[in-house]
């Protein structure tokens, strides 16, 4: 059955076409807001919870008590020991939380035994805990283990609806999915510092990208409006909107229509534009309606290898997905920055950036990028600027390289005998 998926668009003003996409990046330090002991306690409490789940107050109480014990114990340790114990506790709490979530997924008919959570190169991600053959499922999440944020009756043009639903769930402790919520960065987490929604006006202007500036300001206005209506802090609504943009999928359910879902476990894989692994869905109509969301190995995986997936369509295919999905397309770095808060410097995404940047649609972007040089951007990034400013500088410098490379490639194509070399040092035959 042909089925379409769409990554939730961060822009509240214009919905995009459905696409199969992947999960949001899972950066190191995402448990900082709760603390390792608190997470471990909440994990243990939820792991042994009754069928209906522990009340949110009980989970919160267990977490608070554990955090207090951790603080009292930490005061008696010397600084170096505190840092070492903190790192070990974070790793242990993270590992316990993942195993608890994997069991939670399995109890609902899913499969997550082939992967585990680890910190690779300073970034939290997913690694294989056993060999996986090509064609085998890496992880399977059944419909019963998903989290619905908005149904068919919700206006798909308003991402504030699922954002407010997520914020309410967060306030209540995550319900029976508390183990999953423990692995999602909370409001104020440092992971969100690279999301444009949290940039100052000056930092936002530093992107030199009018579409990013306009869409981000539209989201900020939407968050301010939703916060005023609900009596919430604007920063908390921004957190919810960013989390929805990073992690949710709009699913074309063949029975109920468009539904916005979170897919626990699948959204913990990091991005790689060159990943061979595929995101798939299987709907089942026999013996009652059900569905399974899975990542299938596109190549053999060895135990201990980090597993990454491509967010959006492959940048190397004209239709973005090889013809086996509907509406999928490769993302530019404008989209990567707005949705996930990072810059993808892979060759494939650089090619996608270049094609966009030489188009008529990007005329305003080219004009803005011409204000400074790559060398000036890199020099400024070394001056001790904020994380947000450094992200903006990295983003605009990469766009300039992509534009120069595309112009050089176009020039070489017009003269087949020429070998062009861009100012950034990228040789293109």
Tab-separated table of C-alpha atoms in Angstrom:
chain	number	residue	atom	x	y	z
A	1	UNK	CA	0.000	0.000	0.000
A	2	UNK	CA	1.429	3.354	-0.983
A	3	UNK	CA	1.845	5.448	2.110
A	4	UNK	CA	3.248	8.940	2.588
A	5	UNK	CA	5.049	10.422	5.559
A	6	UNK	CA	6.029	13.977	6.280
A	7	UNK	CA	8.508	15.388	8.728
A	8	UNK	CA	6.711	18.151	10.571
A	9	UNK	CA	7.676	21.457	9.025
A	10	UNK	CA	9.101	24.047	11.406
A	11	UNK	CA	7.559	26.863	9.377
A	12	UNK	CA	4.047	27.578	10.685
A	13	UNK	CA	3.010	29.475	7.592
A	14	UNK	CA	3.194	26.902	4.830
A	15	UNK	CA	2.797	23.114	4.968
A	16	UNK	CA	5.005	21.030	2.706
A	17	UNK	CA	4.362	17.866	0.714
A	18	UNK	CA	4.467	14.535	2.561
A	19	UNK	CA	7.842	12.856	2.735
A	20	UNK	CA	9.540	9.925	4.351
A	21	UNK	CA	12.086	11.358	6.660
A	22	UNK	CA	14.246	10.312	9.504
A	23	UNK	CA	14.831	11.154	13.070
A	24	UNK	CA	16.159	14.186	14.813
A	25	UNK	CA	19.804	14.335	15.895
A	26	UNK	CA	20.394	13.081	19.413
A	27	UNK	CA	23.196	15.195	20.866
A	28	UNK	CA	25.243	14.487	23.918
A	29	UNK	CA	24.036	16.026	27.162
A	30	UNK	CA	20.330	15.625	26.533
A	31	UNK	CA	19.745	14.310	30.046
A	32	UNK	CA	21.265	17.386	31.680
A	33	UNK	CA	17.930	18.921	32.593
A	34	UNK	CA	16.871	15.942	34.730
A	35	UNK	CA	20.178	14.448	35.887
A	36	UNK	CA	21.342	10.831	35.696
A	37	UNK	CA	20.078	9.712	39.086
A	38	UNK	CA	16.670	11.241	38.492
A	39	UNK	CA	16.410	9.570	35.114
A	40	UNK	CA	17.513	6.230	36.529
A	41	UNK	CA	14.937	6.471	39.316
A	42	UNK	CA	12.168	7.412	36.935
A	43	UNK	CA	13.272	4.553	34.680
A	44	UNK	CA	13.134	2.036	37.504
A	45	UNK	CA	9.761	3.308	38.698
A	46	UNK	CA	8.222	3.186	35.252
A	47	UNK	CA	9.858	-0.149	34.428
A	48	UNK	CA	8.032	-1.865	37.302
A	49	UNK	CA	4.863	0.204	36.992
A	50	UNK	CA	1.393	-1.362	37.104
A	51	UNK	CA	-0.461	-1.931	33.847
A	52	UNK	CA	-1.939	1.543	33.814
A	53	UNK	CA	1.388	3.162	34.601
A	54	UNK	CA	2.449	5.091	37.672
A	55	UNK	CA	0.840	8.497	38.198
A	56	UNK	CA	2.976	11.370	36.950
A	57	UNK	CA	3.341	12.634	40.520
A	58	UNK	CA	4.882	9.327	41.610
A	59	UNK	CA	7.438	9.395	38.803
A	60	UNK	CA	8.271	13.020	39.526
A	61	UNK	CA	8.626	12.270	43.223
A	62	UNK	CA	10.974	9.362	42.609
A	63	UNK	CA	13.082	11.446	40.285
A	64	UNK	CA	13.228	14.371	42.718
A	65	UNK	CA	14.222	12.122	45.625
A	66	UNK	CA	16.966	10.486	43.596
A	67	UNK	CA	18.249	13.859	42.452
A	68	UNK	CA	18.415	15.038	46.077
A	69	UNK	CA	20.385	11.941	47.097
A	70	UNK	CA	22.759	12.501	44.176
A	71	UNK	CA	23.350	16.134	45.182
A	72	UNK	CA	24.015	15.218	48.842
A	73	UNK	CA	26.457	12.483	47.818
A	74	UNK	CA	28.204	14.734	45.309
A	75	UNK	CA	28.984	17.409	47.922
A	76	UNK	CA	31.367	15.036	49.713
A	77	UNK	CA	33.465	14.281	46.618
A	78	UNK	CA	36.472	16.301	45.372
A	79	UNK	CA	35.915	18.166	42.049
A	80	UNK	CA	37.749	15.611	39.855
A	81	UNK	CA	35.833	12.738	41.417
A	82	UNK	CA	32.552	14.597	41.002
A	83	UNK	CA	33.243	15.049	37.288
A	84	UNK	CA	34.178	11.388	36.832
A	85	UNK	CA	31.188	10.105	38.774
A	86	UNK	CA	28.945	12.539	36.902
A	87	UNK	CA	30.103	11.217	33.538
A	88	UNK	CA	29.651	7.593	34.612
A	89	UNK	CA	26.242	8.310	36.108
A	90	UNK	CA	25.119	10.068	32.959
A	91	UNK	CA	26.199	7.102	30.857
A	92	UNK	CA	24.585	4.608	33.236
A	93	UNK	CA	21.362	6.597	33.482
A	94	UNK	CA	21.244	6.976	29.718
A	95	UNK	CA	21.847	3.254	29.205
A	96	UNK	CA	19.210	2.270	31.772
A	97	UNK	CA	16.707	4.663	30.221
A	98	UNK	CA	17.302	3.180	26.755
A	99	UNK	CA	16.932	-0.434	27.951
A	100	UNK	CA	13.739	0.540	29.715
A	101	UNK	CA	12.435	2.164	26.532
A	102	UNK	CA	13.458	-0.868	24.439
A	103	UNK	CA	11.494	-3.141	26.777
A	104	UNK	CA	8.547	-0.733	26.611
A	105	UNK	CA	8.622	-0.940	22.788
A	106	UNK	CA	8.915	-4.750	22.891
A	107	UNK	CA	5.967	-5.041	25.279
A	108	UNK	CA	3.848	-3.368	22.595
A	109	UNK	CA	4.954	-5.747	19.855
A	110	UNK	CA	8.043	-3.896	18.644
A	111	UNK	CA	11.706	-4.807	18.348
A	112	UNK	CA	14.717	-2.792	19.500
A	113	UNK	CA	17.184	-5.473	20.570
A	114	UNK	CA	19.710	-4.871	17.769
A	115	UNK	CA	20.663	-1.373	18.911
A	116	UNK	CA	21.843	0.439	21.996
A	117	UNK	CA	22.649	3.999	22.982
A	118	UNK	CA	26.212	5.284	23.126
A	119	UNK	CA	28.248	8.465	22.879
A	120	UNK	CA	30.246	8.453	19.646
A	121	UNK	CA	32.617	11.335	18.945
A	122	UNK	CA	31.025	13.394	21.707
A	123	UNK	CA	27.505	12.969	20.301
A	124	UNK	CA	24.820	10.663	21.618
A	125	UNK	CA	23.680	8.156	19.012
A	126	UNK	CA	22.643	4.578	18.314
A	127	UNK	CA	25.064	1.691	17.797
A	128	UNK	CA	24.598	-1.939	16.819
A	129	UNK	CA	24.804	-4.350	19.767
A	130	UNK	CA	24.784	-7.327	17.378
A	131	UNK	CA	25.573	-7.963	13.731
A	132	UNK	CA	22.711	-6.992	11.415
A	133	UNK	CA	22.436	-8.423	7.916
A	134	UNK	CA	21.351	-6.393	4.906
A	135	UNK	CA	17.562	-6.429	4.654
A	136	UNK	CA	17.015	-7.096	8.358
A	137	UNK	CA	15.121	-4.688	10.594
A	138	UNK	CA	17.305	-2.519	12.808
A	139	UNK	CA	14.354	-1.322	14.874
A	140	UNK	CA	10.581	-1.801	14.626
A	141	UNK	CA	8.051	0.447	16.378
A	142	UNK	CA	4.387	-0.634	16.234
A	143	UNK	CA	1.529	1.820	16.033
A	144	UNK	CA	0.700	1.032	19.661
A	145	UNK	CA	4.102	2.373	20.748
A	146	UNK	CA	3.741	5.706	18.954
A	147	UNK	CA	2.591	8.955	20.556
A	148	UNK	CA	-0.167	10.887	18.804
A	149	UNK	CA	0.154	14.669	19.006
A	150	UNK	CA	-2.645	15.665	16.652
A	151	UNK	CA	-5.324	13.875	14.668
A	152	UNK	CA	-7.005	14.296	11.273
A	153	UNK	CA	-9.255	17.105	12.526
A	154	UNK	CA	-6.275	19.341	13.409
A	155	UNK	CA	-5.251	22.087	10.992
A	156	UNK	CA	-2.023	20.763	9.368
A	157	UNK	CA	-0.927	24.350	8.730
A	158	UNK	CA	-0.682	25.060	12.464
A	159	UNK	CA	2.279	23.258	14.110
A	160	UNK	CA	1.286	25.006	17.334
A	161	UNK	CA	-1.414	22.355	17.846
A	162	UNK	CA	0.926	19.352	18.214
A	163	UNK	CA	3.439	21.571	20.029
A	164	UNK	CA	0.938	22.427	22.748
A	165	UNK	CA	-0.097	18.765	22.969
A	166	UNK	CA	3.546	17.816	23.523
A	167	UNK	CA	3.977	20.521	26.160
A	168	UNK	CA	0.931	19.209	28.053
A	169	UNK	CA	2.346	15.669	27.962
A	170	UNK	CA	5.682	16.988	29.238
A	171	UNK	CA	3.942	18.759	32.119
A	172	UNK	CA	2.227	15.468	33.035
A	173	UNK	CA	5.457	13.452	33.010
A	174	UNK	CA	4.904	11.721	29.681
A	175	UNK	CA	2.175	9.335	30.809
A	176	UNK	CA	2.944	5.694	30.031
A	177	UNK	CA	5.725	6.915	27.727
A	178	UNK	CA	7.697	8.504	30.582
A	179	UNK	CA	10.771	6.455	29.617
A	180	UNK	CA	10.774	8.021	26.172
A	181	UNK	CA	10.259	11.544	27.508
A	182	UNK	CA	13.283	11.042	29.796
A	183	UNK	CA	15.449	10.732	26.658
A	184	UNK	CA	14.117	13.870	24.980
A	185	UNK	CA	15.863	17.179	25.815
A	186	UNK	CA	13.779	19.244	28.224
A	187	UNK	CA	13.127	22.994	28.023
A	188	UNK	CA	16.372	24.874	28.556
A	189	UNK	CA	18.592	21.984	27.446
A	190	UNK	CA	21.860	23.102	25.775
A	191	UNK	CA	21.003	20.959	22.746
A	192	UNK	CA	18.563	23.623	21.599
A	193	UNK	CA	21.154	26.419	21.490
A	194	UNK	CA	21.770	25.817	17.777
A	195	UNK	CA	18.085	26.076	16.825
A	196	UNK	CA	17.376	29.481	15.166
A	197	UNK	CA	14.227	29.848	17.290
A	198	UNK	CA	16.487	30.626	20.256
A	199	UNK	CA	18.826	33.015	18.420
A	200	UNK	CA	18.855	36.700	19.289
A	201	UNK	CA	17.916	39.135	16.504
A	202	UNK	CA	21.611	39.810	15.892
A	203	UNK	CA	22.459	36.098	15.734
A	204	UNK	CA	19.552	35.445	13.385
A	205	UNK	CA	20.715	38.185	11.024
A	206	UNK	CA	24.150	36.564	11.033
A	207	UNK	CA	22.764	33.628	9.032
A	208	UNK	CA	22.622	35.935	5.971
A	209	UNK	CA	19.667	33.861	4.786
A	210	UNK	CA	16.336	35.730	4.396
A	211	UNK	CA	14.192	32.536	4.318
A	212	UNK	CA	15.650	31.387	7.640
A	213	UNK	CA	15.117	34.821	9.176
A	214	UNK	CA	11.530	35.216	7.946
A	215	UNK	CA	10.390	31.702	8.846
A	216	UNK	CA	12.061	31.806	12.255
A	217	UNK	CA	10.408	35.107	13.123
A	218	UNK	CA	7.061	33.696	12.012
A	219	UNK	CA	7.564	30.751	14.380
A	220	UNK	CA	8.597	33.071	17.194
A	221	UNK	CA	5.405	35.087	16.698
A	222	UNK	CA	3.342	31.908	16.685
A	223	UNK	CA	4.984	30.753	19.932
A	224	UNK	CA	4.351	34.103	21.590
A	225	UNK	CA	0.674	33.914	20.575
A	226	UNK	CA	0.237	30.317	21.776
A	227	UNK	CA	2.031	31.096	25.039
A	228	UNK	CA	-0.244	34.064	25.729
A	229	UNK	CA	-3.353	31.988	25.031
A	230	UNK	CA	-2.257	29.132	27.302
A	231	UNK	CA	-0.527	31.163	30.027
A	232	UNK	CA	2.792	29.414	29.316
A	233	UNK	CA	6.331	30.751	29.097
A	234	UNK	CA	7.282	31.584	25.513
A	235	UNK	CA	10.537	29.609	25.863
A	236	UNK	CA	8.599	26.464	26.812
A	237	UNK	CA	6.332	26.756	23.788
A	238	UNK	CA	9.402	27.303	21.594
A	239	UNK	CA	10.923	24.125	23.051
A	240	UNK	CA	7.762	22.189	22.204
A	241	UNK	CA	7.593	23.563	18.662
A	242	UNK	CA	11.263	22.761	18.030
A	243	UNK	CA	10.849	19.256	19.435
A	244	UNK	CA	7.864	18.645	17.162
A	245	UNK	CA	9.864	19.947	14.189
A	246	UNK	CA	12.829	17.719	15.035
A	247	UNK	CA	11.091	14.513	16.033
A	248	UNK	CA	7.527	14.159	14.761
A	249	UNK	CA	6.156	12.543	11.615
A	250	UNK	CA	2.934	13.375	9.817
A	251	UNK	CA	1.575	9.978	8.869
A	252	UNK	CA	-1.019	9.320	6.177
A	253	UNK	CA	-2.960	6.668	8.041
A	254	UNK	CA	-5.131	4.706	5.576
A	255	UNK	CA	-7.975	4.564	8.103
A	256	UNK	CA	-7.975	7.872	9.969
A	257	UNK	CA	-6.035	10.158	7.594
A	258	UNK	CA	-3.228	12.573	8.490
A	259	UNK	CA	-1.935	12.146	12.037
A	260	UNK	CA	1.086	13.710	13.745
A	261	UNK	CA	3.106	11.089	15.631
A	262	UNK	CA	6.260	10.656	17.662
A	263	UNK	CA	8.090	7.375	16.967
A	264	UNK	CA	10.054	6.526	20.145
A	265	UNK	CA	13.460	5.040	19.401
A	266	UNK	CA	13.465	5.869	15.707
A	267	UNK	CA	14.037	9.546	16.475
A	268	UNK	CA	17.256	8.781	18.353
A	269	UNK	CA	19.313	7.948	15.242
A	270	UNK	CA	21.709	10.608	13.995
A	271	UNK	CA	21.854	11.867	10.403
A	272	UNK	CA	24.128	10.823	7.545
A	273	UNK	CA	23.230	11.801	3.985
A	274	UNK	CA	25.209	8.783	2.750
A	275	UNK	CA	23.411	6.228	4.929
A	276	UNK	CA	22.143	3.189	3.003
A	277	UNK	CA	19.514	2.305	5.593
A	278	UNK	CA	15.840	2.802	4.780
A	279	UNK	CA	12.803	3.996	6.687
A	280	UNK	CA	9.739	1.810	6.011
A	281	UNK	CA	6.137	1.369	7.123
A	282	UNK	CA	3.857	-1.639	6.878
A	283	UNK	CA	0.114	-1.347	7.390
A	284	UNK	CA	-1.807	-4.459	8.459
A	285	UNK	CA	-5.548	-4.764	7.917
A	286	UNK	CA	-6.005	-8.436	8.840
A	287	UNK	CA	-7.152	-9.214	12.404
A	288	UNK	CA	-7.662	-5.530	13.110
A	289	UNK	CA	-5.838	-2.462	11.881
A	290	UNK	CA	-2.225	-1.940	12.857
A	291	UNK	CA	1.007	-0.538	11.490
A	292	UNK	CA	4.738	-0.963	12.019
A	293	UNK	CA	7.403	1.683	11.452
A	294	UNK	CA	10.889	0.338	10.906
A	295	UNK	CA	14.440	1.073	9.817
A	296	UNK	CA	15.769	-1.625	7.489
A	297	UNK	CA	19.497	-2.244	7.005
A	298	UNK	CA	20.584	-1.247	3.497
A	299	UNK	CA	23.951	-2.872	4.087
A	300	UNK	CA	25.479	-5.287	6.582
A	301	UNK	CA	26.220	-3.738	9.991
A	302	UNK	CA	28.882	-4.968	12.409
A	303	UNK	CA	28.419	-5.034	16.162
A	304	UNK	CA	29.691	-1.774	17.639
A	305	UNK	CA	29.130	0.322	14.508
A	306	UNK	CA	27.171	3.541	14.856
A	307	UNK	CA	23.979	3.461	12.803
A	308	UNK	CA	22.827	6.641	11.121
A	309	UNK	CA	19.952	7.379	8.774
A	310	UNK	CA	19.346	10.049	6.152
A	311	UNK	CA	16.902	12.750	7.166
A	312	UNK	CA	14.734	13.293	4.105
A	313	UNK	CA	15.403	11.919	0.627
A	314	UNK	CA	18.783	10.889	-0.704
A	315	UNK	CA	20.585	13.865	-2.274
A	316	UNK	CA	22.031	11.522	-4.919
A	317	UNK	CA	18.725	10.479	-6.495
A	318	UNK	CA	16.641	12.650	-8.788
A	319	UNK	CA	13.395	11.725	-7.030
A	320	UNK	CA	15.006	11.647	-3.592
A	321	UNK	CA	13.917	8.122	-2.660
A	322	UNK	CA	14.436	5.701	-5.524
A	323	UNK	CA	10.767	5.702	-6.463
A	324	UNK	CA	9.495	3.655	-3.510
A	325	UNK	CA	7.837	6.440	-1.549
A	326	UNK	CA	5.640	9.445	-2.178
A	327	UNK	CA	6.762	13.063	-2.108
A	328	UNK	CA	10.195	12.491	-0.582
A	329	UNK	CA	12.945	14.950	-1.459
A	330	UNK	CA	16.431	15.878	-0.360
A	331	UNK	CA	16.809	18.749	2.093
A	332	UNK	CA	18.944	21.874	1.790
A	333	UNK	CA	20.959	23.205	4.697
A	334	UNK	CA	18.346	25.922	5.063
A	335	UNK	CA	15.937	23.137	6.066
A	336	UNK	CA	18.520	21.264	8.170
A	337	UNK	CA	19.300	24.382	10.198
A	338	UNK	CA	15.661	25.268	10.802
A	339	UNK	CA	14.446	21.773	11.612
A	340	UNK	CA	17.425	20.228	13.379
A	341	UNK	CA	19.874	23.014	14.212
A	342	UNK	CA	22.921	21.703	12.335
A	343	UNK	CA	24.793	22.129	9.053
A	344	UNK	CA	25.298	19.051	6.850
A	345	UNK	CA	28.609	19.398	4.988
A	346	UNK	CA	28.322	16.158	3.023
A	347	UNK	CA	28.998	16.299	-0.712
A	348	UNK	CA	25.428	15.283	-1.488
A	349	UNK	CA	23.799	18.033	0.562
A	350	UNK	CA	26.360	20.554	-0.693
A	351	UNK	CA	25.237	19.676	-4.221
A	352	UNK	CA	21.600	20.199	-3.235
A	353	UNK	CA	22.532	23.563	-1.671
A	354	UNK	CA	24.385	24.631	-4.805
A	355	UNK	CA	21.501	23.854	-7.137
A	356	UNK	CA	19.151	25.815	-4.908
A	357	UNK	CA	21.515	28.753	-4.485
A	358	UNK	CA	21.914	29.387	-8.236
A	359	UNK	CA	18.141	29.293	-8.796
A	360	UNK	CA	15.929	32.362	-9.116
A	361	UNK	CA	14.275	31.490	-5.800
A	362	UNK	CA	17.576	32.122	-3.982
A	363	UNK	CA	18.350	35.573	-5.439
A	364	UNK	CA	17.830	37.279	-2.079
A	365	UNK	CA	20.031	34.713	-0.373
A	366	UNK	CA	22.869	35.275	-2.848
A	367	UNK	CA	22.650	39.016	-2.266
A	368	UNK	CA	22.807	38.562	1.506
A	369	UNK	CA	25.714	36.106	1.346
A	370	UNK	CA	27.741	38.601	-0.691
A	371	UNK	CA	28.038	40.891	2.348
A	372	UNK	CA	31.079	38.988	3.666
A	373	UNK	CA	33.651	36.441	2.513
A	374	UNK	CA	34.207	32.897	3.729
A	375	UNK	CA	37.556	33.995	5.183
A	376	UNK	CA	35.901	36.812	7.141
A	377	UNK	CA	33.217	34.419	8.450
A	378	UNK	CA	35.803	31.908	9.634
A	379	UNK	CA	37.883	34.609	11.311
A	380	UNK	CA	34.834	35.911	13.172
A	381	UNK	CA	33.930	32.401	14.334
A	382	UNK	CA	37.295	32.219	16.122
A	383	UNK	CA	36.605	35.286	18.255
A	384	UNK	CA	34.811	33.583	21.127
A	385	UNK	CA	31.267	34.167	19.871
A	386	UNK	CA	28.196	32.389	21.230
A	387	UNK	CA	27.186	28.873	20.165
A	388	UNK	CA	24.298	30.364	18.177
A	389	UNK	CA	26.546	32.890	16.419
A	390	UNK	CA	29.106	30.207	15.602
A	391	UNK	CA	26.324	28.066	14.111
A	392	UNK	CA	25.113	30.994	11.989
A	393	UNK	CA	28.660	31.681	10.771
A	394	UNK	CA	29.263	28.027	9.943
A	395	UNK	CA	25.961	27.922	8.050
A	396	UNK	CA	26.596	30.994	5.908
A	397	UNK	CA	30.211	30.035	5.175
A	398	UNK	CA	29.088	26.628	3.956
A	399	UNK	CA	26.413	28.162	1.722
A	400	UNK	CA	29.079	30.366	0.148
A	401	UNK	CA	31.264	27.344	-0.564
A	402	UNK	CA	28.314	25.481	-2.061
A	403	UNK	CA	27.445	28.465	-4.262
A	404	UNK	CA	31.049	28.859	-5.460
A	405	UNK	CA	31.290	25.141	-6.209
A	406	UNK	CA	28.050	25.140	-8.183
A	407	UNK	CA	29.079	28.181	-10.207
A	408	UNK	CA	32.416	26.542	-10.977
A	409	UNK	CA	30.679	23.300	-11.996
A	410	UNK	CA	28.298	25.213	-14.257
A	411	UNK	CA	31.231	27.019	-15.868
A	412	UNK	CA	33.061	23.728	-16.440
A	413	UNK	CA	29.954	22.218	-17.968
A	414	UNK	CA	29.726	25.079	-20.450
A	415	UNK	CA	33.371	24.440	-21.405
A	416	UNK	CA	34.087	20.674	-21.189
A	417	UNK	CA	37.817	21.277	-21.590
A	418	UNK	CA	37.972	23.410	-18.481
A	419	UNK	CA	38.730	22.209	-14.978
A	420	UNK	CA	37.280	24.703	-12.535
A	421	UNK	CA	38.617	25.360	-9.111
A	422	UNK	CA	36.524	27.257	-6.599
A	423	UNK	CA	37.900	29.931	-4.235
A	424	UNK	CA	37.195	27.485	-1.428
A	425	UNK	CA	39.614	24.989	-2.961
A	426	UNK	CA	37.076	22.446	-4.238
A	427	UNK	CA	38.267	20.962	-7.531
A	428	UNK	CA	35.511	20.123	-9.980
A	429	UNK	CA	36.222	18.530	-13.355
